[in-house]
C-alpha positions as a Markdown table, in Angstrom:
| # | Residue | x | y | z |
|---|---|---|---|---|
| 1 | Unk | -5.5 | 9.4 | 44.5 |
| 2 | Unk | -7.4 | 6.2 | 44.4 |
| 3 | Unk | -9.6 | 8.2 | 41.7 |
| 4 | Unk | -7.0 | 9.7 | 39.6 |
| 5 | Unk | -5.9 | 5.1 | 39.7 |
| 6 | Unk | -9.3 | 4.3 | 38.4 |
| 7 | Unk | -9.6 | 7.2 | 35.7 |
| 8 | Unk | -5.7 | 6.8 | 33.8 |
| 9 | Unk | -6.8 | 3.3 | 32.3 |
| 10 | Unk | -9.6 | 4.8 | 31.1 |
| 11 | Unk | -8.2 | 7.6 | 29.6 |
| 12 | Unk | -6.0 | 5.1 | 28.1 |
| 13 | Unk | -8.2 | 2.9 | 26.7 |
| 14 | Unk | -10.3 | 5.9 | 25.3 |
| 15 | Unk | -7.2 | 6.9 | 22.8 |
| 16 | Unk | -6.4 | 3.3 | 22.2 |
| 17 | Unk | -10.7 | 3.4 | 20.8 |
| 18 | Unk | -9.8 | 7.0 | 19.2 |
| 19 | Unk | -6.6 | 5.9 | 17.7 |
| 20 | Unk | -8.7 | 2.6 | 15.9 |
| 21 | Unk | -11.3 | 4.3 | 15.1 |
| 22 | Unk | -9.0 | 6.6 | 13.1 |
| 23 | Unk | -6.7 | 3.9 | 12.1 |
| 24 | Unk | -9.7 | 2.4 | 10.0 |
| 25 | Unk | -11.1 | 6.4 | 8.9 |
| 26 | Unk | -8.1 | 6.5 | 7.4 |
| 27 | Unk | -8.7 | 2.7 | 5.5 |
| 28 | Unk | -11.6 | 3.1 | 4.3 |
| 29 | Unk | -10.5 | 6.3 | 2.6 |
| 30 | Unk | -7.5 | 5.2 | 1.3 |
| 31 | Unk | -9.7 | 1.6 | 0.2 |
| 32 | Unk | -12.9 | 4.4 | -1.4 |
| 33 | Unk | -10.2 | 7.2 | -3.1 |
| 34 | Unk | -8.5 | 3.1 | -4.7 |
| 35 | Unk | -12.5 | 2.4 | -5.5 |
| 36 | Unk | -12.7 | 5.5 | -7.7 |
| 37 | Unk | -9.5 | 5.9 | -8.9 |
| 38 | Unk | -10.6 | 2.3 | -9.9 |
| 39 | Unk | -13.2 | 3.0 | -11.8 |
| 40 | Unk | -12.1 | 6.0 | -13.2 |
| 41 | Unk | -9.5 | 3.8 | -14.7 |
| 42 | Unk | -11.9 | 1.4 | -16.4 |
| 43 | Unk | -14.1 | 4.1 | -16.9 |
| 44 | Unk | -11.2 | 6.1 | -19.7 |
| 45 | Unk | -10.7 | 1.2 | -20.8 |
| 46 | Unk | -14.0 | 1.0 | -21.5 |
| 47 | Unk | -13.8 | 4.4 | -23.3 |
| 48 | Unk | -10.7 | 4.2 | -25.3 |
| 49 | Unk | -9.9 | 2.7 | -29.3 |
| 50 | Unk | -9.9 | -0.6 | -27.5 |
| 51 | Unk | -11.9 | -3.0 | -29.6 |
| 52 | Unk | -14.7 | -4.8 | -27.3 |
| 53 | Unk | -14.5 | -8.2 | -28.7 |
| 54 | Unk | -10.3 | -7.8 | -27.0 |
| 55 | Unk | -11.0 | -8.5 | -22.9 |
| 56 | Unk | -8.8 | -6.1 | -20.6 |
| 57 | Unk | -6.2 | -8.8 | -19.6 |
| 58 | Unk | -5.9 | -9.5 | -23.8 |
| 59 | Unk | -5.0 | -6.0 | -24.6 |
| 60 | Unk | -1.3 | -4.8 | -24.0 |
| 61 | Unk | -1.0 | -2.6 | -21.1 |
| 62 | Unk | -5.3 | -2.0 | -21.0 |
| 63 | Unk | -4.8 | -2.8 | -17.2 |
| 64 | Unk | -2.1 | -0.5 | -16.1 |
| 65 | Unk | -4.3 | 2.8 | -16.1 |
| 66 | Unk | -6.8 | 0.1 | -12.6 |
| 67 | Unk | -2.6 | -1.0 | -11.8 |
| 68 | Unk | -1.3 | 2.0 | -11.3 |
| 69 | Unk | -4.1 | 3.7 | -9.4 |
| 70 | Unk | -4.1 | 0.4 | -7.3 |
| 71 | Unk | 0.1 | 0.7 | -6.5 |
| 72 | Unk | -1.5 | 5.1 | -5.7 |
| 73 | Unk | -3.7 | 3.7 | -3.2 |
| 74 | Unk | -1.1 | 1.1 | -1.5 |
| 75 | Unk | 2.3 | 3.7 | -1.8 |
| 76 | Unk | -1.0 | 5.8 | 0.6 |
| 77 | Unk | -2.0 | 2.8 | 2.8 |
| 78 | Unk | 2.3 | 2.2 | 3.2 |
| 79 | Unk | 2.1 | 6.0 | 4.0 |
| 80 | Unk | -0.1 | 6.0 | 6.3 |
| 81 | Unk | 0.6 | 2.8 | 8.2 |
| 82 | Unk | 4.4 | 4.3 | 8.2 |
| 83 | Unk | 3.4 | 7.1 | 10.5 |
| 84 | Unk | 0.9 | 4.6 | 12.3 |
| 85 | Unk | 3.6 | 2.3 | 13.9 |
| 86 | Unk | 6.1 | 5.5 | 13.9 |
| 87 | Unk | 3.8 | 7.2 | 16.1 |
| 88 | Unk | 1.9 | 5.3 | 18.1 |
| 89 | Unk | 2.3 | 3.6 | 21.7 |
| 90 | Unk | 1.0 | 0.6 | 20.6 |
| 91 | Unk | 1.3 | 0.1 | 16.9 |
| 92 | Unk | -1.0 | -1.6 | 15.3 |
| 93 | Unk | 0.7 | -4.4 | 13.8 |
| 94 | Unk | -2.1 | -6.6 | 12.6 |
| 95 | Unk | -2.8 | -3.5 | 9.7 |
| 96 | Unk | 0.3 | -3.6 | 8.3 |
| 97 | Unk | 0.1 | -6.4 | 7.8 |
| 98 | Unk | -2.3 | -6.5 | 5.6 |
| 99 | Unk | -1.5 | -3.5 | 4.7 |
| 100 | Unk | 1.2 | -4.8 | 3.1 |
| 101 | Unk | -0.9 | -8.6 | 2.3 |
| 102 | Unk | -2.4 | -6.0 | -0.3 |
| 103 | Unk | 0.3 | -4.4 | -1.9 |
| 104 | Unk | 1.3 | -7.7 | -2.3 |
| 105 | Unk | -1.3 | -8.6 | -4.2 |
| 106 | Unk | -1.6 | -5.4 | -6.5 |
| 107 | Unk | 2.5 | -6.0 | -7.4 |
| 108 | Unk | 1.3 | -9.9 | -8.8 |
| 109 | Unk | -1.3 | -7.3 | -10.5 |
| 110 | Unk | 0.9 | -5.9 | -12.7 |
| 111 | Unk | 0.9 | -6.2 | -16.1 |
| 112 | Unk | 4.0 | -9.6 | -16.7 |
| 113 | Unk | 5.9 | -7.4 | -19.6 |
| 114 | Unk | 6.3 | -4.9 | -16.2 |
| 115 | Unk | 7.3 | -7.7 | -13.3 |
| 116 | Unk | 10.8 | -7.9 | -14.7 |
| 117 | Unk | 11.7 | -5.0 | -14.1 |
| 118 | Unk | 13.5 | -3.7 | -11.9 |
| 119 | Unk | 10.8 | -0.9 | -10.4 |
| 120 | Unk | 9.1 | -3.6 | -9.8 |
| 121 | Unk | 11.5 | -6.6 | -8.3 |
| 122 | Unk | 12.4 | -3.3 | -5.9 |
| 123 | Unk | 8.6 | -2.8 | -4.8 |
| 124 | Unk | 8.3 | -6.9 | -4.4 |
| 125 | Unk | 11.4 | -7.4 | -2.7 |
| 126 | Unk | 11.0 | -4.0 | 0.1 |
| 127 | Unk | 7.1 | -5.2 | 0.6 |
| 128 | Unk | 8.5 | -8.8 | 1.1 |
| 129 | Unk | 10.9 | -7.2 | 3.5 |
| 130 | Unk | 8.3 | -5.5 | 5.6 |
| 131 | Unk | 6.5 | -8.9 | 5.6 |
| 132 | Unk | 9.5 | -10.3 | 7.2 |
| 133 | Unk | 9.8 | -6.8 | 10.3 |
| 134 | Unk | 6.5 | -7.9 | 10.2 |
| 135 | Unk | 7.3 | -11.7 | 11.7 |
| 136 | Unk | 6.3 | -12.4 | 15.9 |
| 137 | Unk | 4.7 | -10.7 | 18.7 |
| 138 | Unk | 6.6 | -8.3 | 18.6 |
| 139 | Unk | 8.0 | -6.7 | 15.9 |
| 140 | Unk | 11.0 | -4.2 | 16.2 |
| 141 | Unk | 9.1 | -0.4 | 15.7 |
| 142 | Unk | 11.6 | 1.7 | 14.1 |
| 143 | Unk | 12.7 | -1.4 | 11.7 |
| 144 | Unk | 9.0 | -1.9 | 10.8 |
| 145 | Unk | 8.2 | 1.9 | 10.0 |
| 146 | Unk | 11.3 | 2.6 | 8.1 |
| 147 | Unk | 10.5 | -0.8 | 6.2 |
| 148 | Unk | 6.9 | 0.4 | 5.4 |
| 149 | Unk | 8.6 | 3.8 | 4.7 |
| 150 | Unk | 11.0 | 1.9 | 2.0 |
| 151 | Unk | 7.8 | -0.4 | 0.5 |
| 152 | Unk | 5.4 | 3.3 | -0.2 |
| 153 | Unk | 8.7 | 5.1 | -2.1 |
| 154 | Unk | 9.3 | 1.6 | -4.1 |
| 155 | Unk | 5.8 | 1.6 | -4.9 |
| 156 | Unk | 5.9 | 5.0 | -5.7 |
| 157 | Unk | 8.5 | 4.4 | -7.6 |
| 158 | Unk | 7.0 | 1.6 | -9.8 |
| 159 | Unk | 3.5 | 3.5 | -10.2 |
| 160 | Unk | 5.5 | 7.0 | -11.3 |
| 161 | Unk | 7.2 | 4.5 | -14.1 |
| 162 | Unk | 4.4 | 2.5 | -15.0 |
| 163 | Unk | 1.9 | 5.4 | -15.7 |
| 164 | Unk | 4.9 | 7.4 | -17.6 |
| 165 | Unk | 5.2 | 4.3 | -20.3 |
| 166 | Unk | 1.2 | 4.6 | -20.4 |
| 167 | Unk | 1.3 | 8.0 | -20.8 |
| 168 | Unk | 4.4 | 8.6 | -23.6 |
| 169 | Unk | 3.2 | 4.9 | -25.5 |
| 170 | Unk | 0.7 | 2.5 | -25.0 |
| 171 | Unk | 3.1 | 0.1 | -23.0 |
| 172 | Unk | 5.3 | 0.3 | -20.2 |
| 173 | Unk | 7.8 | 2.2 | -19.3 |
| 174 | Unk | 11.3 | 0.1 | -20.4 |
| 175 | Unk | 13.7 | -0.1 | -17.1 |
| 176 | Unk | 17.1 | 1.3 | -19.4 |
| 177 | Unk | 15.3 | 4.3 | -20.1 |
| 178 | Unk | 16.2 | 6.6 | -17.1 |
| 179 | Unk | 11.8 | 7.9 | -17.1 |
| 180 | Unk | 11.2 | 8.5 | -13.7 |
| 181 | Unk | 14.5 | 8.9 | -11.5 |
């Protein structure tokens, strides 16, 4: 019996270590995919018909492909974090917090003309709700998982709307057009 007591904490520690490694590997993969999407978007922006004298921020809609790629990365990271929070015995709330903070930073980088639209407001609101549910030492695991899922859906809807608007005419989709829903 004594031997089993010594083995159990080691097994639990090994499982925690394995979860951390998997979480970090997943996060690194998601970041790498995001960086690849960003690099691809930058390459496409450089080969477009944009005059070389204009900076990307000065050209209307030119930041959209890059931001859409990063929004997709945030959406994937939120889904990944949701599955880890909902399925883990000891969820990694610090990782969830950093994922949400990255999402909020990305939302703030969306072009100004999109920031007033309903999809953008919904995504920002859902991310802020997750941030609030993650406050404190012991957040409610189910509440956080649910909020992460809602935020992922909202960010995905925003990315879809922006992506369809960029393809349709180079500008953001209008919030009243009904596209993407």
